[in-house]
Tab-separated table of C-alpha atoms in Angstrom:
chain	number	residue	atom	x	y	z
A	1	MET	CA	14.849	-70.855	-210.279
A	2	LEU	CA	14.538	-73.724	-208.771
A	3	GLN	CA	17.488	-76.721	-208.225
A	4	PRO	CA	16.596	-79.744	-208.961
A	5	ALA	CA	15.367	-82.501	-206.223
A	6	VAL	CA	17.620	-85.497	-205.219
A	7	PRO	CA	16.438	-88.483	-206.082
A	8	LEU	CA	15.345	-90.860	-203.285
A	9	ASN	CA	17.276	-93.489	-204.642
A	10	GLU	CA	21.046	-91.569	-205.025
A	11	VAL	CA	23.216	-92.744	-203.630
A	12	GLU	CA	22.655	-96.488	-205.518
A	13	ARG	CA	21.611	-94.289	-209.110
A	14	LEU	CA	25.336	-92.815	-208.787
A	15	LYS	CA	26.955	-96.331	-207.779
A	16	SER	CA	25.452	-97.598	-210.922
A	17	LEU	CA	26.243	-94.720	-212.997
A	18	GLN	CA	29.971	-95.204	-211.657
A	19	GLU	CA	29.415	-98.900	-212.856
A	20	ALA	CA	28.934	-98.409	-216.129
A	21	ASN	CA	32.456	-97.317	-216.459
A	22	ILE	CA	30.882	-94.615	-219.253
A	23	LEU	CA	32.053	-90.996	-217.903
A	24	TYR	CA	34.392	-89.286	-219.215
A	25	SER	CA	34.842	-92.365	-221.991
A	26	PRO	CA	35.868	-91.237	-225.552
A	27	SER	CA	33.617	-90.279	-228.313
A	28	GLU	CA	31.907	-93.181	-230.104
A	29	GLU	CA	30.195	-93.539	-233.263
A	30	GLU	CA	27.102	-95.064	-232.414
A	31	PHE	CA	26.196	-92.710	-229.950
A	32	ASP	CA	27.075	-90.368	-231.785
A	33	ASN	CA	24.549	-91.331	-234.685
A	34	ILE	CA	21.647	-91.424	-232.169
A	35	THR	CA	21.954	-87.868	-231.059
A	36	GLN	CA	22.311	-86.238	-234.846
A	37	LEU	CA	18.734	-88.342	-235.744
A	38	ALA	CA	17.240	-87.372	-232.633
A	39	SER	CA	17.852	-84.236	-233.864
A	40	PHE	CA	16.496	-84.184	-237.349
A	41	ILE	CA	13.161	-86.292	-236.594
A	42	CYS	CA	12.350	-84.048	-233.266
A	43	LYS	CA	13.681	-80.798	-236.089
A	44	THR	CA	15.768	-79.467	-233.572
A	45	PRO	CA	19.571	-78.012	-233.614
A	46	ILE	CA	20.954	-79.410	-230.589
A	47	SER	CA	20.566	-83.151	-229.073
A	48	LEU	CA	22.699	-84.778	-226.272
A	49	ILE	CA	23.568	-87.907	-224.553
A	50	SER	CA	23.842	-86.514	-220.821
A	51	LEU	CA	25.340	-87.953	-218.242
A	52	VAL	CA	23.737	-86.836	-214.262
A	53	GLY	CA	26.364	-86.994	-212.006
A	54	GLU	CA	26.577	-85.919	-208.619
A	55	HIS	CA	27.760	-82.745	-209.067
A	56	GLU	CA	27.621	-81.996	-212.923
A	57	GLN	CA	26.315	-83.970	-216.073
A	58	TRP	CA	28.246	-84.602	-218.562
A	59	PHE	CA	27.538	-85.345	-222.475
A	60	LYS	CA	28.322	-88.576	-223.514
A	61	SER	CA	27.225	-87.764	-227.152
A	62	LYS	CA	26.438	-84.096	-228.270
A	63	TYR	CA	25.216	-82.584	-232.128
A	64	GLY	CA	25.061	-78.508	-232.750
A	65	THR	CA	27.009	-77.744	-229.248
A	66	GLU	CA	31.064	-77.434	-228.478
A	67	LEU	CA	29.996	-78.073	-224.617
A	68	CYS	CA	30.875	-81.157	-223.030
A	69	ASP	CA	29.050	-80.949	-219.529
A	70	ALA	CA	27.766	-78.734	-216.988
A	71	GLN	CA	27.008	-77.778	-213.688
A	72	ARG	CA	23.884	-80.350	-212.212
A	73	ASP	CA	22.039	-77.796	-210.045
A	74	ILE	CA	21.621	-75.812	-213.051
A	75	SER	CA	20.947	-78.768	-215.410
A	76	PHE	CA	17.455	-79.261	-217.474
A	77	CYS	CA	18.140	-83.120	-217.407
A	78	SER	CA	18.587	-83.417	-213.326
A	79	HIS	CA	15.070	-82.404	-213.517
A	80	ALA	CA	14.266	-85.316	-216.471
A	81	ILE	CA	15.369	-87.647	-214.522
A	82	LEU	CA	12.911	-87.094	-211.398
A	83	GLU	CA	10.076	-88.535	-213.699
A	84	PRO	CA	12.130	-92.171	-215.270
A	85	GLU	CA	8.263	-93.382	-217.163
A	86	GLN	CA	7.878	-90.239	-219.318
A	87	ILE	CA	9.514	-87.922	-221.413
A	88	MET	CA	10.061	-83.748	-219.993
A	89	GLU	CA	8.753	-82.027	-222.395
A	90	ILE	CA	9.216	-78.051	-221.470
A	91	GLU	CA	7.589	-75.763	-224.495
A	92	ASP	CA	8.993	-72.152	-223.778
A	93	THR	CA	11.792	-72.568	-220.529
A	94	ARG	CA	10.644	-68.631	-219.959
A	95	LEU	CA	7.371	-69.163	-218.522
A	96	ASP	CA	7.871	-72.352	-216.684
A	97	VAL	CA	8.681	-71.106	-213.297
A	98	ARG	CA	11.794	-73.965	-212.575
A	99	PHE	CA	13.915	-72.225	-215.415
A	100	ALA	CA	12.531	-68.844	-216.276
A	101	ASP	CA	15.924	-67.175	-215.008
A	102	ASN	CA	18.240	-70.036	-215.012
A	103	PRO	CA	21.802	-69.074	-216.602
A	104	PHE	CA	20.995	-70.849	-220.228
A	105	VAL	CA	17.719	-69.592	-220.801
A	106	ILE	CA	18.037	-66.152	-220.672
A	107	ALA	CA	21.417	-66.298	-222.230
A	108	GLU	CA	22.282	-63.457	-224.980
A	109	LYS	CA	23.636	-66.294	-227.172
A	110	GLU	CA	21.967	-69.475	-228.003
A	111	PRO	CA	19.456	-69.644	-225.045
A	112	ILE	CA	17.571	-72.590	-224.238
A	113	ILE	CA	13.991	-72.198	-225.059
A	114	TYR	CA	12.640	-75.342	-225.672
A	115	TYR	CA	14.096	-78.693	-223.863
A	116	ALA	CA	12.587	-82.663	-224.292
A	117	GLY	CA	14.632	-85.081	-222.359
A	118	MET	CA	13.758	-89.087	-221.894
A	119	PRO	CA	15.301	-90.894	-218.800
A	120	LEU	CA	18.067	-93.253	-219.908
A	121	LYS	CA	17.644	-96.256	-217.318
A	122	ASN	CA	20.276	-99.377	-217.315
A	123	HIS	CA	19.443	-103.191	-216.296
A	124	GLU	CA	18.798	-102.466	-212.201
A	125	ASN	CA	16.204	-99.767	-213.848
A	126	MET	CA	18.280	-97.115	-212.022
A	127	VAL	CA	18.151	-93.556	-214.020
A	128	LEU	CA	21.439	-92.127	-215.731
A	129	GLY	CA	20.915	-89.827	-217.717
A	130	THR	CA	19.182	-88.738	-220.547
A	131	LEU	CA	18.542	-88.407	-224.526
A	132	CYS	CA	16.996	-84.647	-224.915
A	133	VAL	CA	17.032	-82.413	-227.993
A	134	ILE	CA	16.988	-78.427	-227.510
A	135	ASP	CA	16.033	-75.632	-229.079
A	136	THR	CA	16.854	-71.794	-229.026
A	137	LYS	CA	13.053	-71.249	-230.268
A	138	PRO	CA	10.001	-72.496	-228.338
A	139	ASN	CA	8.689	-75.818	-230.308
A	140	LYS	CA	6.639	-79.091	-229.449
A	141	LEU	CA	7.005	-82.362	-230.707
A	142	ASP	CA	4.001	-84.079	-232.280
A	143	LYS	CA	2.735	-87.958	-231.026
A	144	LYS	CA	5.213	-89.513	-233.681
A	145	GLN	CA	8.365	-87.588	-232.249
A	146	ARG	CA	7.721	-88.081	-228.695
A	147	LYS	CA	7.465	-92.123	-230.079
A	148	ALA	CA	10.813	-91.994	-232.342
A	149	LEU	CA	12.595	-89.705	-229.024
A	150	THR	CA	11.679	-92.840	-226.453
A	151	ALA	CA	12.166	-95.638	-228.986
A	152	LEU	CA	16.165	-93.820	-229.269
A	153	ALA	CA	16.912	-93.157	-225.336
A	154	LYS	CA	15.305	-97.281	-225.808
A	155	GLN	CA	18.927	-97.313	-227.953
A	156	VAL	CA	20.914	-95.666	-226.419
A	157	GLU	CA	20.297	-97.977	-223.283
A	158	ILE	CA	20.977	-101.135	-225.515
A	159	LEU	CA	24.038	-99.870	-226.388
A	160	LEU	CA	24.716	-99.010	-222.273
A	161	GLU	CA	24.002	-102.545	-221.093
A	162	LEU	CA	26.545	-103.808	-224.291
A	163	LYS	CA	29.184	-101.767	-223.030
A	164	ARG	CA	28.704	-102.656	-219.935
A	165	LYS	CA	29.019	-106.544	-220.750
A	166	ASN	CA	31.507	-106.458	-222.574
A	167	GLU	CA	33.626	-104.299	-219.855
A	168	TYR	CA	32.376	-107.099	-217.332
A	169	LEU	CA	33.919	-110.308	-220.419
A	170	LYS	CA	37.084	-108.471	-220.429
A	171	THR	CA	37.987	-108.160	-217.198
A	172	ILE	CA	36.931	-111.976	-216.776
A	173	ARG	CA	39.351	-112.905	-219.745
A	174	LYS	CA	41.665	-111.383	-218.357
A	175	GLU	CA	41.376	-112.562	-214.927
A	176	LEU	CA	40.810	-116.297	-216.613
A	177	ASN	CA	44.496	-115.090	-218.553
A	178	ASP	CA	45.884	-114.601	-215.497
A	179	HIS	CA	44.855	-117.767	-214.136
A	180	ASN	CA	45.824	-119.537	-217.126
A	181	ASP	CA	49.027	-118.164	-216.539
A	182	LEU	CA	49.378	-119.171	-212.667
A	183	LEU	CA	48.797	-122.428	-213.425
A	184	LYS	CA	51.096	-122.793	-216.144
A	185	ASN	CA	53.995	-121.994	-214.722
A	186	PHE	CA	52.930	-123.850	-211.632
A	187	ALA	CA	53.127	-126.868	-213.687
A	188	GLY	CA	56.241	-125.722	-215.317
A	189	VAL	CA	57.486	-125.217	-212.253
A	190	VAL	CA	56.114	-128.631	-210.440
A	191	SER	CA	57.005	-130.816	-213.784
A	192	HIS	CA	60.746	-129.519	-213.624
A	193	ASP	CA	61.413	-130.535	-210.082
A	194	MET	CA	59.445	-133.765	-210.330
A	195	LYS	CA	62.119	-134.690	-213.629
A	196	MET	CA	65.117	-134.803	-211.768
A	197	PRO	CA	63.504	-137.184	-208.578
A	198	LEU	CA	61.486	-139.759	-211.156
A	199	ALA	CA	64.785	-139.913	-213.051
A	200	ASN	CA	66.718	-140.875	-210.202
A	201	MET	CA	64.127	-143.264	-208.589
A	202	ILE	CA	64.172	-144.685	-211.862
A	203	MET	CA	68.015	-145.161	-212.686
A	204	THR	CA	68.118	-146.643	-208.905
A	205	ALA	CA	65.140	-149.324	-209.460
A	206	ASP	CA	67.493	-150.822	-212.237
A	207	ILE	CA	71.346	-150.550	-209.875
A	208	LEU	CA	68.984	-152.482	-207.227
A	209	LYS	CA	67.999	-155.174	-210.054
A	210	ALA	CA	71.254	-155.311	-211.336
A	211	LYS	CA	73.270	-155.760	-208.032
A	212	PHE	CA	70.414	-157.554	-205.987
A	213	ASP	CA	68.936	-159.717	-208.579
A	214	ASP	CA	69.802	-162.531	-207.126
A	215	GLN	CA	68.847	-161.979	-203.844
A	216	LEU	CA	65.240	-160.673	-204.055
A	217	GLY	CA	63.433	-163.206	-205.342
A	218	TYR	CA	60.596	-162.978	-207.829
A	219	GLU	CA	58.299	-160.896	-205.907
A	220	GLY	CA	61.455	-158.276	-204.651
A	221	LEU	CA	62.235	-158.287	-209.091
A	222	ASN	CA	58.538	-158.139	-209.349
A	223	TYR	CA	57.978	-154.713	-206.481
A	224	LEU	CA	61.319	-153.037	-208.420
A	225	LYS	CA	59.128	-153.492	-211.687
A	226	ASN	CA	56.381	-151.621	-210.848
A	227	ILE	CA	58.556	-149.223	-209.537
A	228	LYS	CA	60.421	-148.575	-212.813
A	229	GLN	CA	57.038	-148.864	-214.597
A	230	SER	CA	55.077	-145.995	-212.324
A	231	GLY	CA	58.297	-143.906	-212.558
A	232	LEU	CA	58.610	-143.901	-216.487
A	233	LYS	CA	54.498	-143.831	-216.176
A	234	LEU	CA	54.892	-140.630	-214.083
A	235	SER	CA	57.469	-139.157	-216.472
A	236	GLY	CA	55.383	-139.610	-219.943
A	237	TYR	CA	52.767	-137.759	-217.513
A	238	ILE	CA	55.281	-134.698	-216.904
A	239	ASN	CA	56.642	-134.887	-220.078
A	240	GLY	CA	53.176	-134.636	-222.068
A	241	ILE	CA	52.626	-132.010	-219.540
A	242	LEU	CA	55.349	-129.725	-220.198
A	243	GLU	CA	54.431	-130.202	-224.074
A	244	HIS	CA	51.175	-129.340	-223.427
A	245	TYR	CA	51.651	-125.394	-221.650
A	246	GLU	CA	54.931	-125.003	-224.203
A	247	SER	CA	52.602	-126.044	-226.693
A	248	ASP	CA	52.116	-122.198	-227.367
A	249	LYS	CA	55.794	-121.132	-227.155
A	250	ILE	CA	56.153	-123.835	-230.197
A	251	ALA	CA	53.265	-122.236	-232.309
A	252	ALA	CA	54.902	-118.545	-232.032
A	253	ALA	CA	58.273	-119.779	-233.078
A	254	HIS	CA	59.034	-118.481	-237.036
A	255	ALA	CA	58.003	-120.021	-239.947
A	256	GLU	CA	60.387	-122.181	-242.044
A	257	GLU	CA	60.274	-123.654	-245.647
A	258	PHE	CA	61.286	-127.222	-245.714
A	259	ASP	CA	59.709	-130.222	-247.567
A	260	ILE	CA	57.201	-132.615	-245.811
A	261	HIS	CA	59.290	-135.745	-246.372
A	262	ASP	CA	62.046	-134.896	-245.142
A	263	LEU	CA	60.195	-133.872	-241.816
A	264	LEU	CA	58.075	-137.163	-242.222
A	265	GLU	CA	61.068	-139.312	-242.205
A	266	GLU	CA	63.475	-137.425	-239.350
A	267	ILE	CA	59.459	-138.270	-237.406
A	268	ILE	CA	59.775	-141.731	-238.067
A	269	ASP	CA	63.476	-141.921	-236.747
A	270	LEU	CA	62.668	-140.314	-234.128
A	271	LEU	CA	60.012	-143.072	-233.420
A	272	HIS	CA	62.077	-146.306	-233.443
A	273	ILE	CA	59.886	-148.531	-234.666
A	274	THR	CA	60.269	-152.078	-234.282
A	275	GLU	CA	56.716	-153.253	-235.080
A	276	ASP	CA	55.776	-154.475	-238.443
A	277	CYS	CA	54.707	-151.126	-239.534
A	278	GLU	CA	54.316	-149.425	-243.048
A	279	ILE	CA	53.886	-145.864	-243.491
A	280	ASN	CA	53.049	-144.526	-246.701
A	281	LEU	CA	54.584	-140.628	-247.289
A	282	PRO	CA	52.164	-138.459	-249.128
A	283	GLU	CA	52.410	-139.502	-253.158
A	284	LYS	CA	53.508	-135.489	-253.421
A	285	ASN	CA	56.971	-134.546	-251.590
A	286	THR	CA	55.369	-130.633	-251.056
A	287	THR	CA	57.530	-127.843	-250.001
A	288	ILE	CA	55.956	-125.587	-246.889
A	289	GLU	CA	56.348	-122.656	-244.897
A	290	THR	CA	55.397	-122.717	-241.765
A	291	ASN	CA	56.179	-123.833	-238.320
A	292	ARG	CA	58.335	-126.495	-238.473
A	293	ALA	CA	58.708	-127.392	-234.781
A	294	ALA	CA	55.280	-127.147	-234.007
A	295	LEU	CA	54.052	-129.283	-237.208
A	296	GLU	CA	57.047	-132.020	-235.743
A	297	GLN	CA	55.279	-131.328	-232.077
A	298	ILE	CA	52.033	-132.909	-233.961
A	299	PHE	CA	53.007	-135.620	-236.571
A	300	LEU	CA	54.758	-136.966	-233.682
A	301	ASN	CA	51.567	-137.594	-231.138
A	302	LEU	CA	49.448	-138.674	-234.015
A	303	ILE	CA	51.665	-140.891	-235.667
A	304	GLY	CA	53.082	-141.979	-232.428
A	305	ASN	CA	49.312	-142.846	-231.622
A	306	SER	CA	48.457	-144.486	-234.188
A	307	LEU	CA	51.570	-146.707	-233.727
A	308	LYS	CA	50.676	-147.455	-230.086
A	309	TYR	CA	46.253	-147.776	-230.256
A	310	ASN	CA	47.025	-150.482	-233.267
A	311	ASP	CA	46.030	-154.359	-232.180
A	312	LYS	CA	47.050	-155.491	-236.507
A	313	SER	CA	50.180	-157.686	-236.994
A	314	LYS	CA	50.665	-155.459	-239.594
A	315	ILE	CA	50.270	-152.114	-238.932
A	316	ILE	CA	49.657	-149.720	-241.981
A	317	ILE	CA	50.039	-145.775	-241.390
A	318	ASP	CA	48.844	-143.157	-244.003
A	319	LEU	CA	50.396	-139.567	-244.231
A	320	GLU	CA	48.693	-137.353	-246.844
A	321	CYS	CA	49.720	-133.137	-248.122
A	322	SER	CA	47.909	-131.127	-249.908
A	323	GLU	CA	47.526	-127.433	-250.196
A	324	ASN	CA	45.459	-124.119	-251.587
A	325	LEU	CA	46.425	-120.572	-251.415
A	326	ASP	CA	45.597	-119.953	-247.838
A	327	TYR	CA	45.895	-123.276	-246.178
A	328	TYR	CA	48.122	-126.571	-245.981
A	329	TYR	CA	45.963	-129.529	-245.065
A	330	PHE	CA	47.618	-132.531	-243.558
A	331	SER	CA	45.803	-135.913	-242.845
A	332	VAL	CA	47.215	-138.739	-241.042
A	333	LYS	CA	45.078	-142.005	-241.076
A	334	ASP	CA	45.489	-145.766	-239.654
A	335	ASN	CA	44.397	-149.410	-239.297
A	336	GLY	CA	44.136	-149.566	-235.921
A	337	ILE	CA	41.548	-150.510	-233.238
A	338	GLY	CA	39.227	-146.915	-234.347
A	339	ILE	CA	37.452	-144.581	-231.462
A	340	PRO	CA	33.762	-145.072	-230.492
A	341	LYS	CA	31.126	-142.674	-231.435
A	342	ASP	CA	30.300	-141.058	-228.143
A	343	LYS	CA	34.085	-140.208	-226.867
A	344	GLU	CA	34.868	-138.911	-230.321
A	345	GLU	CA	34.140	-134.867	-228.733
A	346	ASP	CA	35.877	-136.440	-225.438
A	347	ILE	CA	39.024	-137.351	-226.241
A	348	PHE	CA	40.583	-133.550	-226.891
A	349	LYS	CA	39.964	-132.743	-223.616
A	350	ILE	CA	43.216	-132.553	-221.322
A	351	PHE	CA	43.636	-135.923	-219.372
A	352	THR	CA	40.764	-137.399	-220.901
A	353	THR	CA	41.302	-141.216	-221.935
A	354	LEU	CA	39.686	-144.165	-223.315
A	355	SER	CA	40.450	-146.318	-220.958
A	356	LYS	CA	42.114	-148.584	-223.347
A	357	ASN	CA	45.244	-150.381	-223.383
A	358	ASP	CA	48.056	-150.032	-225.745
A	359	ARG	CA	50.000	-152.077	-227.887
A	360	SER	CA	52.540	-151.820	-225.315
A	361	GLY	CA	49.529	-152.993	-222.322
A	362	ASN	CA	50.192	-149.235	-220.844
A	363	ILE	CA	47.048	-146.430	-220.858
A	364	GLY	CA	47.365	-142.865	-222.227
A	365	ASN	CA	47.416	-140.238	-219.849
A	366	GLY	CA	44.849	-138.019	-222.365
A	367	ILE	CA	47.685	-134.909	-223.147
A	368	GLY	CA	48.375	-135.775	-226.172
A	369	LEU	CA	45.802	-135.008	-228.718
A	370	SER	CA	44.484	-132.133	-225.825
A	371	THR	CA	48.483	-130.536	-227.155
A	372	VAL	CA	47.526	-131.676	-230.938
A	373	LYS	CA	44.365	-129.572	-230.745
A	374	ARG	CA	45.894	-126.746	-228.971
A	375	LEU	CA	48.864	-126.689	-231.815
A	376	VAL	CA	46.581	-126.600	-234.246
A	377	GLY	CA	43.934	-124.308	-233.359
A	378	ASN	CA	47.131	-121.412	-232.372
A	379	LEU	CA	48.016	-122.014	-236.585
A	380	GLY	CA	45.255	-121.162	-237.396
A	381	GLY	CA	43.886	-124.456	-238.216
A	382	ASN	CA	41.129	-126.730	-237.439
A	383	LEU	CA	41.370	-130.447	-236.238
A	384	ARG	CA	38.774	-132.921	-237.070
A	385	MET	CA	38.336	-137.015	-237.006
A	386	GLU	CA	36.388	-139.849	-238.488
A	387	SER	CA	37.208	-143.321	-237.487
A	388	GLU	CA	35.345	-146.753	-237.208
A	389	VAL	CA	35.897	-149.101	-234.499
A	390	GLY	CA	38.350	-152.493	-234.980
A	391	LYS	CA	39.126	-151.458	-238.321
A	392	SER	CA	40.609	-147.248	-238.794
A	393	THR	CA	40.971	-143.750	-237.919
A	394	CYS	CA	41.740	-140.431	-239.378
A	395	PHE	CA	42.634	-137.374	-238.442
A	396	SER	CA	42.643	-134.373	-240.375
A	397	PHE	CA	44.064	-130.532	-239.801
A	398	SER	CA	44.816	-127.824	-242.149
A	399	ILE	CA	47.438	-125.041	-241.108
A	400	LYS	CA	47.162	-121.531	-242.627
A	401	ARG	CA	49.555	-119.938	-244.650
A	402	LYS	CA	51.807	-117.427	-243.727
């Protein structure tokens, strides 16, 4: 018996096999289907997907045998991987000097008399093992069988590559989730830590104005006004960040039953509307069962935007609600300033603004609509918008029923 030679690129080959993360992995139907098909096509009782490690070969898939592995120095596949581009076929192993006294060949029970193996390569052209068929009597593949075995080996390579890419994507996803969690924690800590100093700054500006109003003069009072406005704007920005990153927690709350009119009336009261405004509630007062806190946050943002970004003397907001067996559907339509077509995709991105002043002359922070989209997505729904500049904007969204 001749022991197999070691490939010239053995170090790199073993590294590739390790990185494939498939050695000693559980059996999988996709691979088992291929070994079964190979055995059927080649008319052999045994078929294996064999991965050649440093000291042993291990069978990712096996058909017709209970063996799980074998020593590398007596394996047939260790010889087959030395010729990566072609099938190694031994019609009668008893007549081949490499295998004549091999333990598998001279075994009394189910000896390996016939072997045909097609090497399996990865994306870097490194040979990881073989797809092989085995018989206990002399055999020979015809032209069609050889072509089929080669094609099946290619399918194994495709499965191995898909498995490698999936593992890579899982790793990237975990890293992104970890980074996202760190960002959430950082944003939460920083935002909470900044709220008190900001409140103190705003309050101090009011105290200074009250105590020294007659001494500061027009310019001094203007400075105080700017300080307070900047503080209020930054405070709103921080509250927006907290709402955005806490939206996942809000969406995870339990569903409860309530009617839509009660919810919307509470929201209208919270907004303390002072403008001339007509808000039309849904014609039907539907009783729904969903996450009340999340839906409240969505409506607060959308109705709030309809109030702020409106240049009409009278603000008109129409609210609609409907349902089917799977979803609740809602819409918020206003007669506001509208959104240009080229900005429709950008408005849902966090920190993106239209660079337009609202009704009070302020520019938004670009967080509200991003939070709305995040909440709607977490509730299993979709959000879309239709707008006409200078006339109206309508936000429609769905929520999956519990």
